[in-house]
Every structure is written in C-alpha cells, then in structure tokens.
C-alpha cells in the first residue's frame, strides 16, 4: 500500500477528502501521518478521528531563539522521512518549503493551489481572482495540483481544472465552488502522482 504524508495548516477539508478516498478505496493508499505547522487546527482533529498519527511542528520556537529557517526545514524533513512516505501532499500547508526540505524528497512532493497554473501564486488566490473578475480581467478561475519546486505555486502541473465565476456570485459562492472542486481534484491528482514513474 502506498504511504502518504499530508501536510496542513488549517481546517483540513482537503485532508478529509483524502481520508475519505483512502477509506473507500478510491485511493489505493494510506495516510501514515498528518503534519501541521499550527497547533489546535481542526485538521488535526480530523486526523485524530481517522486514527492517523498527527505531528504539530511550529516554526515559532526556531524564530524565538534565532535559529535559521534551514534548521526548521532540516528537522521537519527528518520527522517526515521517519514515516517513509511514497508521496507528500501539501493540502493547505502555508509555509514555503526550501530546497533543504525538498532535496530529501525529490519528485515526491505535490501541492494544491486554488487557481489555474501561473495565476495568483501565493495566498488569498480565490479573493484575488474574484477581485480580478469584478475588474473584468478574467471570466473564470480554477484549481491546480503541481509538483513542488522552491518557486511558490510553480512546478510541473499534475492536474488542473477551470472553475466558472458567475455574474451574480458572491465571494462566498466562489469560495464554495472552488473548495468543492479542490476536494475532487486533490484525490485525482494524488492518484496520478502515485502512478507516475
Ligand atoms: C485550500 O483552499 C488550499 O488550496 C489552500 O488552503 C486551503 C486549505 O483548505 N492552500 P483546507 O484546510 O483543506 O480546508
């Protein structure tokens, strides 16, 4: 059975989609650990309810004593490596991973981003897409899953799909539609990534 480590920073609705897919056999894999850089987030409760080991590994203690970011990435990589993942899925993980981390897992880290390839890299992508729509610059947005490289929300695309924006949509309407699309695409893309050579 393929081994997944899922990394989160918040509510974990995409983690839940992966948990459900593994439980129903839609995904031929098991989630062997969930990592969060934030304590007390709901995603950790989802892991607990599914009986999945969860690790909370915040960056702040490193910052507080002036240790470099590379130390955090190095220690995080060691902790993740201990679970022997075939694939690492960033599902709402909000810290940028440097080569210090990525070099431990060549071509084994994928990330979910709520926009189309090359669009709205970074945070608040749905809000920024909605604002661009209101300015008449775009008429749709999308979701993508890509292999992770040091550049934010870049890297070879594994799967992407467009998401419509309707004239009478509120931001909340768009957010709901994008998140629903994410929950489907993260499962499909994880399957494709596990099948890739
Ligand atoms: C998702 O929209 C993801 O694309 C973004 O952060 C959000 C995480 O949502 N990077 P959740 O924690 O999976 O509900």
Coordinates of N, CA and C and ligand atoms in Angstrom, one line a residue:
X1 N 0.9 -1.2 0.0 CA 0.0 0.0 0.0 C 0.9 1.2 0.0
X2 N 0.6 2.2 -0.9 CA 1.4 3.4 -1.0 C 1.2 4.3 0.3
X3 N 2.2 4.9 0.7 CA 2.2 5.7 2.0 C 2.2 7.2 1.7
X4 N 1.2 7.9 2.3 CA 1.0 9.3 2.1 C 1.3 10.0 3.4
X5 N 2.0 11.1 3.4 CA 2.1 12.1 4.5 C 1.4 13.3 4.0
X6 N 0.4 13.8 4.7 CA -0.4 15.0 4.3 C 0.0 16.2 5.3
X7 N 0.3 17.3 4.7 CA 0.7 18.5 5.5 C -0.3 19.6 5.4
X8 N -0.7 20.1 6.5 CA -1.8 21.1 6.6 C -1.4 22.2 7.5
X9 N -2.3 23.3 7.4 CA -2.1 24.4 8.4 C -3.4 24.9 8.9
X10 N -4.5 24.2 8.5 CA -5.8 24.8 8.9 C -6.9 23.7 9.1
X11 N -8.1 24.0 8.5 CA -9.3 23.2 8.8 C -9.2 21.8 8.2
X12 N -8.5 21.6 7.1 CA -8.3 20.2 6.7 C -9.4 19.6 5.8
X13 N -10.2 20.4 5.1 CA -11.2 19.8 4.3 C -10.7 19.0 3.2
X14 N -9.5 19.4 2.7 CA -8.9 18.6 1.6 C -8.2 17.4 2.2
X15 N -7.7 17.5 3.4 CA -7.2 16.3 4.1 C -8.4 15.3 4.2
X16 N -9.6 15.8 4.6 CA -10.7 14.9 4.8 C -11.1 14.2 3.5
X17 N -11.0 14.9 2.4 CA -11.3 14.3 1.1 C -10.3 13.2 0.8
X18 N -9.0 13.3 1.2 CA -8.0 12.3 1.0 C -8.3 11.1 2.0
X19 N -8.7 11.4 3.2 CA -9.0 10.4 4.2 C -10.2 9.5 3.7
X20 N -11.2 10.2 3.2 CA -12.4 9.5 2.7 C -12.1 8.6 1.5
X21 N -11.2 9.2 0.6 CA -10.9 8.4 -0.6 C -10.0 7.2 -0.2
X22 N -9.2 7.3 0.8 CA -8.4 6.1 1.2 C -9.3 5.1 1.9
X23 N -10.3 5.6 2.7 CA -11.2 4.7 3.4 C -12.1 3.9 2.4
X24 N -12.5 4.6 1.4 CA -13.5 4.0 0.4 C -12.7 3.2 -0.7
X25 N -11.4 3.3 -0.7 CA -10.6 2.6 -1.7 C -10.5 3.3 -3.0
X26 N -11.1 4.5 -3.1 CA -11.0 5.4 -4.3 C -9.5 5.6 -4.5
X27 N -8.8 5.8 -3.4 CA -7.3 6.0 -3.5 C -6.7 4.7 -2.9
X28 N -5.8 4.1 -3.6 CA -5.1 2.8 -3.2 C -3.9 3.3 -2.4
X29 N -4.1 3.8 -1.2 CA -3.1 4.4 -0.4 C -3.5 4.5 1.0
X30 N -2.6 4.7 1.9 CA -2.9 5.0 3.3 C -2.2 6.3 3.8
X31 N -2.9 7.1 4.6 CA -2.2 8.3 5.2 C -1.5 7.8 6.4
X32 N -0.2 7.9 6.4 CA 0.5 7.3 7.6 C 0.8 8.4 8.6
X33 N 0.7 9.7 8.2 CA 0.9 10.8 9.2 C 0.3 12.1 8.6
X34 N -0.1 13.0 9.5 CA -0.5 14.3 9.2 C 0.4 15.3 10.0
X35 N 0.9 16.2 9.2 CA 1.8 17.3 9.9 C 1.1 18.6 9.8
X36 N 1.2 19.4 10.9 CA 0.7 20.7 10.9 C 1.7 21.7 11.5
X37 N 1.9 22.9 10.9 CA 2.8 23.8 11.5 C 2.0 24.7 12.5
X38 N 0.7 24.5 12.6 CA -0.1 25.2 13.6 C -0.8 24.2 14.6
X39 N -0.7 24.6 15.8 CA -1.4 23.8 16.9 C -2.9 24.1 16.9
X40 N -3.7 23.1 17.3 CA -5.1 23.4 17.6 C -6.0 23.6 16.4
X41 N -5.5 23.3 15.1 CA -6.3 23.5 14.0 C -7.2 22.3 13.8
X42 N -8.4 22.5 13.1 CA -9.4 21.4 13.0 C -8.9 20.2 12.2
X43 N -8.0 20.5 11.3 CA -7.4 19.4 10.5 C -6.8 18.3 11.4
X44 N -6.2 18.7 12.5 CA -5.6 17.7 13.5 C -6.7 16.9 14.1
X45 N -7.9 17.5 14.3 CA -9.0 16.7 14.9 C -9.5 15.7 13.9
X46 N -9.5 16.1 12.6 CA -9.9 15.1 11.5 C -8.9 13.9 11.5
X47 N -7.6 14.2 11.7 CA -6.6 13.1 11.7 C -6.9 12.2 12.9
X48 N -7.2 12.8 14.1 CA -7.4 12.0 15.3 C -8.7 11.1 15.1
X49 N -9.7 11.7 14.5 CA -10.9 11.0 14.3 C -10.7 9.8 13.4
X50 N -9.8 9.9 12.5 CA -9.5 8.9 11.5 C -8.4 7.9 12.0
X51 N -7.9 8.2 13.2 CA -6.9 7.3 13.8 C -5.5 7.5 13.2
X52 N -5.2 8.6 12.6 CA -3.9 8.9 11.9 C -3.0 9.6 12.8
X53 N -1.7 9.2 13.0 CA -0.8 9.9 13.8 C -0.6 11.4 13.3
X54 N -0.6 12.3 14.2 CA -0.5 13.7 13.8 C 0.6 14.4 14.6
X55 N 1.4 15.2 13.8 CA 2.6 15.8 14.4 C 2.4 17.3 14.2
X56 N 2.5 18.1 15.3 CA 2.4 19.6 15.2 C 3.8 20.1 15.3
X57 N 4.3 20.8 14.3 CA 5.7 21.2 14.3 C 5.8 22.7 13.9
X58 N 5.6 23.6 14.9 CA 5.6 25.0 14.6 C 7.0 25.6 14.3
X59 N 7.0 26.7 13.5 CA 8.3 27.4 13.2 C 8.7 28.4 14.3
X60 N 7.7 28.9 15.0 CA 8.0 30.0 16.0 C 9.1 29.6 17.0
X61 N 9.2 28.4 17.6 CA 10.3 28.2 18.5 C 11.7 28.4 17.9
X62 N 11.8 28.1 16.6 CA 13.1 28.3 15.9 C 13.4 29.9 15.8
X63 N 12.3 30.6 15.5 CA 12.5 32.0 15.3 C 12.8 32.7 16.7
X64 N 12.1 32.2 17.7 CA 12.3 32.8 19.1 C 13.8 32.7 19.5
X65 N 14.5 31.7 19.1 CA 15.9 31.6 19.5 C 16.9 31.9 18.4
X66 N 16.3 32.5 17.4 CA 17.2 33.0 16.3 C 17.8 31.9 15.4
X67 N 17.2 30.7 15.4 CA 17.8 29.6 14.6 C 17.3 29.8 13.2
X68 N 18.1 29.5 12.2 CA 17.8 29.8 10.8 C 16.7 28.9 10.3
X69 N 16.0 29.4 9.3 CA 14.8 28.6 8.7 C 15.3 27.3 8.2
X70 N 16.6 27.2 7.7 CA 17.1 25.9 7.2 C 17.1 24.9 8.3
X71 N 17.3 25.3 9.5 CA 17.3 24.3 10.6 C 15.9 23.7 10.8
X72 N 14.9 24.5 10.6 CA 13.5 24.1 10.7 C 13.2 23.1 9.6
X73 N 13.6 23.5 8.4 CA 13.3 22.6 7.2 C 14.0 21.3 7.4
X74 N 15.2 21.3 7.9 CA 16.0 20.1 8.0 C 15.4 19.2 9.0
X75 N 15.0 19.7 10.2 CA 14.4 18.9 11.2 C 13.0 18.4 10.8
X76 N 12.3 19.2 10.1 CA 11.0 18.8 9.6 C 11.1 17.6 8.6
X77 N 12.1 17.7 7.7 CA 12.4 16.7 6.8 C 12.7 15.4 7.5
X78 N 13.5 15.4 8.5 CA 13.8 14.2 9.3 C 12.6 13.6 9.9
X79 N 11.7 14.4 10.4 CA 10.5 13.9 11.1 C 9.6 13.3 10.0
X80 N 9.4 13.9 8.9 CA 8.6 13.4 7.8 C 9.2 12.1 7.2
X81 N 10.5 12.1 7.0 CA 11.2 10.9 6.5 C 11.0 9.7 7.3
X82 N 10.8 9.9 8.6 CA 10.7 8.8 9.6 C 9.4 8.0 9.2
X83 N 8.4 8.6 8.6 CA 7.2 7.9 8.2 C 7.3 7.2 6.8
X84 N 8.5 7.3 6.2 CA 8.8 6.7 4.9 C 7.7 6.9 3.8
X85 N 7.4 8.2 3.5 CA 6.3 8.4 2.6 C 6.7 8.1 1.1
X86 N 5.7 7.6 0.4 CA 5.9 7.5 -1.1 C 5.6 8.8 -1.7
X87 N 4.7 9.6 -1.1 CA 4.3 10.9 -1.6 C 3.9 11.8 -0.4
X88 N 4.3 13.1 -0.5 CA 3.9 14.1 0.5 C 2.9 15.0 -0.2
X89 N 1.8 15.2 0.4 CA 0.7 16.1 -0.2 C 0.6 17.3 0.7
X90 N 0.8 18.5 0.1 CA 0.6 19.8 0.8 C -0.8 20.2 0.5
X91 N -1.7 20.0 1.5 CA -3.1 20.3 1.4 C -3.5 21.4 2.3
X92 N -3.1 22.6 1.9 CA -3.4 23.8 2.7 C -2.2 24.1 3.7
X93 N -1.0 23.5 3.3 CA 0.2 23.8 4.1 C 0.7 25.2 3.7
X94 N 0.8 26.1 4.7 CA 1.0 27.5 4.3 C 2.5 28.0 4.5
X95 N 3.5 27.1 4.7 CA 4.9 27.6 4.8 C 5.6 27.2 3.5
X96 N 6.4 28.0 3.0 CA 7.2 27.7 1.8 C 8.3 26.7 2.2
X97 N 8.4 25.6 1.4 CA 9.5 24.6 1.7 C 10.7 24.9 0.9
X98 N 11.8 25.0 1.5 CA 13.1 25.3 0.8 C 13.7 24.0 0.2
X99 N 14.7 24.2 -0.6 CA 15.5 23.0 -1.1 C 16.0 22.1 0.1
X100 N 16.2 22.7 1.2 CA 16.7 21.9 2.4 C 15.8 20.8 2.7
X101 N 14.5 21.1 2.5 CA 13.4 20.1 2.8 C 13.2 19.3 1.5
X102 N 13.0 20.0 0.4 CA 12.6 19.3 -0.9 C 13.7 18.3 -1.4
X103 N 15.0 18.6 -1.1 CA 16.0 17.7 -1.6 C 16.0 16.4 -0.9
X104 N 15.3 16.3 0.2 CA 15.1 15.0 0.8 C 14.1 14.1 0.1
X105 N 13.2 14.8 -0.7 CA 12.1 14.0 -1.3 C 11.9 14.4 -2.8
X106 N 13.0 14.1 -3.6 CA 12.9 14.5 -5.0 C 11.7 13.9 -5.7
X107 N 11.0 14.8 -6.4 CA 9.8 14.4 -7.2 C 8.8 13.6 -6.3
X108 N 8.7 14.0 -5.1 CA 7.7 13.3 -4.2 C 6.8 14.2 -3.4
X109 N 6.8 15.5 -3.7 CA 6.0 16.5 -3.0 C 5.1 17.2 -4.0
X110 N 3.8 17.2 -3.7 CA 2.8 17.8 -4.5 C 2.0 18.9 -3.7
X111 N 1.5 19.9 -4.4 CA 0.8 21.0 -3.7 C -0.5 21.3 -4.4
X112 N -1.5 21.7 -3.6 CA -2.8 22.1 -4.1 C -2.8 23.6 -4.1
X113 N -3.3 24.2 -5.2 CA -3.4 25.7 -5.2 C -4.7 26.1 -5.8
X114 N -5.5 27.0 -5.2 CA -6.8 27.3 -5.7 C -6.8 28.4 -6.8
X115 N -6.1 28.1 -7.8 CA -6.0 29.0 -9.0 C -5.4 28.1 -10.2
X116 N -5.6 28.6 -11.4 CA -5.0 27.9 -12.5 C -3.5 28.1 -12.6
X117 N -2.8 27.3 -13.3 CA -1.3 27.4 -13.4 C -0.9 28.8 -13.8
X118 N 0.1 29.3 -13.1 CA 0.6 30.7 -13.4 C -0.3 31.8 -12.9
X119 N -1.4 31.5 -12.3 CA -2.3 32.6 -11.9 C -2.3 32.7 -10.3
X120 N -2.3 33.9 -9.8 CA -2.5 34.2 -8.4 C -1.7 33.4 -7.5
X121 N -0.3 33.3 -7.8 CA 0.5 32.5 -6.8 C 0.5 33.1 -5.4
X122 N 0.7 32.3 -4.4 CA 0.7 32.8 -3.1 C -0.6 32.7 -2.4
X123 N -0.8 33.5 -1.4 CA -2.0 33.4 -0.5 C -3.2 34.2 -1.1
X124 N -4.4 33.9 -0.5 CA -5.7 34.6 -0.9 C -6.0 34.6 -2.4
X125 N -5.6 33.4 -3.0 CA -5.8 33.3 -4.5 C -7.3 33.5 -4.9
X126 N -8.2 32.9 -4.2 CA -9.6 33.0 -4.5 C -10.1 34.4 -4.5
X127 N -9.8 35.1 -3.4 CA -10.2 36.5 -3.2 C -9.6 37.4 -4.3
X128 N -8.3 37.1 -4.7 CA -7.7 37.9 -5.8 C -8.3 37.6 -7.1
X129 N -8.7 36.4 -7.3 CA -9.4 36.0 -8.6 C -10.8 36.7 -8.7
X130 N -11.5 36.7 -7.5 CA -12.8 37.4 -7.5 C -12.7 38.8 -7.8
X131 N -11.7 39.5 -7.2 CA -11.4 40.9 -7.5 C -11.1 41.2 -8.9
X132 N -10.3 40.3 -9.5 CA -9.9 40.4 -11.0 C -11.2 40.2 -11.8
X133 N -12.0 39.3 -11.5 CA -13.3 39.1 -12.2 C -14.1 40.4 -12.1
X134 N -14.2 41.0 -10.9 CA -15.0 42.2 -10.8 C -14.4 43.4 -11.6
X135 N -13.1 43.3 -11.8 CA -12.5 44.3 -12.7 C -12.6 44.0 -14.2
X136 N -13.2 42.8 -14.5 CA -13.4 42.4 -15.8 C -12.2 41.8 -16.5
X137 N -11.2 41.4 -15.7 CA -9.9 40.9 -16.2 C -10.0 39.4 -16.5
X138 N -10.8 38.7 -15.8 CA -10.9 37.3 -16.0 C -12.4 36.9 -16.0
X139 N -12.8 35.7 -16.6 CA -14.2 35.3 -16.6 C -14.3 33.9 -15.9
X140 N -13.1 33.3 -15.5 CA -13.2 32.1 -14.8 C -11.9 32.0 -14.0
X141 N -11.8 31.1 -13.0 CA -10.6 30.8 -12.3 C -10.4 29.3 -12.3
X142 N -9.8 28.7 -11.3 CA -9.6 27.2 -11.4 C -8.8 26.7 -10.2
X143 N -8.4 25.5 -10.3 CA -7.6 24.8 -9.2 C -6.5 24.0 -9.9
X144 N -5.4 23.9 -9.3 CA -4.3 23.1 -9.8 C -3.6 22.3 -8.7
X145 N -3.0 21.2 -9.1 CA -2.1 20.4 -8.2 C -0.8 20.3 -9.0
X146 N 0.3 20.6 -8.4 CA 1.6 20.6 -9.1 C 2.7 20.0 -8.3
X147 N 3.7 19.5 -8.9 CA 4.9 19.1 -8.2 C 5.6 20.3 -7.6
X148 N 6.1 20.2 -6.4 CA 6.6 21.3 -5.7 C 8.1 21.6 -6.0
X149 N 8.4 22.8 -6.4 CA 9.8 23.3 -6.5 C 9.9 24.5 -5.6
X150 N 11.1 25.0 -5.4 CA 11.3 26.1 -4.5 C 10.4 27.4 -4.8
X151 N 10.1 27.6 -6.1 CA 9.3 28.7 -6.5 C 7.9 28.5 -6.1
X152 N 7.2 29.5 -5.5 CA 5.9 29.3 -5.0 C 4.8 29.0 -6.0
X153 N 4.0 28.0 -5.8 CA 2.9 27.6 -6.7 C 3.3 27.6 -8.1
X154 N 4.5 27.0 -8.3 CA 5.0 26.8 -9.7 C 5.4 25.3 -9.7
X155 N 6.1 24.8 -10.8 CA 6.4 23.4 -10.9 C 5.4 22.7 -11.9
X156 N 5.8 21.6 -12.4 CA 5.0 20.9 -13.4 C 3.7 20.5 -12.8
X157 N 2.7 20.8 -13.7 CA 1.3 20.6 -13.3 C 0.9 19.1 -13.4
X158 N 0.3 18.6 -12.4 CA -0.2 17.2 -12.4 C -1.7 17.2 -12.9
X159 N -2.5 18.1 -12.5 CA -3.9 18.2 -12.9 C -4.3 19.6 -12.6
X160 N -5.2 20.1 -13.5 CA -5.8 21.4 -13.2 C -7.2 21.4 -13.9
X161 N -8.1 22.3 -13.4 CA -9.4 22.4 -13.9 C -9.9 23.8 -13.7
X162 N -10.7 24.2 -14.7 CA -11.3 25.6 -14.6 C -12.5 25.6 -13.7
X163 N -12.8 26.7 -13.1 CA -14.0 26.9 -12.2 C -14.7 28.2 -12.7
X164 N -15.9 28.1 -13.0 CA -16.7 29.2 -13.5 C -16.9 30.3 -12.4
X165 N -17.0 31.5 -12.9 CA -17.4 32.6 -12.0 C -18.6 33.2 -12.6
X166 N -19.7 33.2 -11.9 CA -21.0 33.7 -12.5 C -21.3 35.2 -12.1
X167 N -22.0 35.8 -12.9 CA -22.2 37.3 -12.7 C -22.7 37.6 -11.4
X168 N -23.6 36.8 -10.8 CA -24.2 37.1 -9.5 C -23.5 36.5 -8.3
X169 N -22.4 35.9 -8.6 CA -21.7 35.2 -7.5 C -21.2 36.2 -6.4
X170 N -21.3 35.8 -5.2 CA -20.6 36.5 -4.1 C -19.3 35.8 -3.9
X171 N -18.4 36.4 -3.2 CA -17.1 35.8 -2.9 C -17.3 34.4 -2.3
X172 N -18.3 34.3 -1.4 CA -18.5 33.1 -0.7 C -19.0 32.0 -1.6
X173 N -19.8 32.4 -2.6 CA -20.3 31.4 -3.7 C -19.0 30.8 -4.4
X174 N -18.1 31.7 -4.8 CA -17.0 31.3 -5.5 C -16.1 30.4 -4.6
X175 N -15.9 30.8 -3.4 CA -15.1 30.0 -2.5 C -15.6 28.6 -2.3
X176 N -16.9 28.5 -2.2 CA -17.6 27.2 -2.0 C -17.3 26.3 -3.3
X177 N -17.5 27.0 -4.4 CA -17.3 26.2 -5.7 C -15.8 25.8 -5.9
X178 N -14.9 26.7 -5.6 CA -13.5 26.3 -5.7 C -13.1 25.2 -4.7
X179 N -13.6 25.3 -3.5 CA -13.3 24.3 -2.5 C -13.8 22.9 -2.9
X180 N -15.1 22.9 -3.4 CA -15.7 21.6 -3.8 C -14.8 21.0 -5.0
X181 N -14.4 21.9 -5.8 CA -13.5 21.4 -7.0 C -12.2 20.9 -6.4
X182 N -11.6 21.5 -5.4 CA -10.4 21.1 -4.8 C -10.5 19.7 -4.2
X183 N -11.6 19.5 -3.6 CA -11.8 18.2 -2.9 C -11.8 17.0 -3.9
X184 N -12.3 17.3 -5.1 CA -12.3 16.2 -6.1 C -10.9 16.1 -6.8
X185 N -10.3 17.3 -7.1 CA -9.0 17.3 -7.8 C -7.8 16.8 -7.0
X186 N -7.9 17.0 -5.7 CA -6.7 16.6 -4.8 C -6.7 15.0 -4.8
X187 N -7.8 14.4 -4.9 CA -7.8 12.9 -4.9 C -7.3 12.4 -6.3
X188 N -7.9 13.0 -7.3 CA -7.5 12.6 -8.7 C -5.9 12.8 -8.9
X189 N -5.5 14.0 -8.5 CA -4.0 14.3 -8.7 C -3.1 13.4 -7.8
X190 N -3.6 13.1 -6.6 CA -2.8 12.2 -5.8 C -2.7 10.8 -6.4
X191 N -3.8 10.4 -7.0 CA -3.8 9.1 -7.7 C -2.8 9.1 -8.9
X192 N -2.8 10.2 -9.7 CA -1.9 10.4 -10.8 C -0.4 10.4 -10.3
X193 N -0.2 11.2 -9.3 CA 1.2 11.3 -8.8 C 1.7 10.0 -8.3
X194 N 0.9 9.2 -7.6 CA 1.3 7.9 -7.1 C 1.6 7.0 -8.3
X195 N 0.9 7.2 -9.4 CA 1.1 6.3 -10.6 C 2.3 6.7 -11.4
X196 N 2.8 7.9 -11.2 CA 3.9 8.5 -12.1 C 5.2 7.8 -11.7
X197 N 6.1 7.6 -12.8 CA 7.3 6.9 -12.6 C 8.3 7.6 -11.6
Ligands
LIG1 C1 -7.2 25.3 0.2 O1 -8.0 26.2 -0.5 C2 -5.8 25.2 -0.4 O2 -5.9 25.3 -1.8 C3 -5.2 26.5 0.1 O3 -5.6 26.5 1.5 C4 -6.9 25.9 1.6 C5 -6.9 24.8 2.7 O4 -8.2 24.4 2.9 N1 -3.7 26.5 0.0 P1 -8.4 23.1 3.9 O5 -7.6 23.4 5.2 O6 -8.0 21.9 3.2 O7 -9.9 23.2 4.2

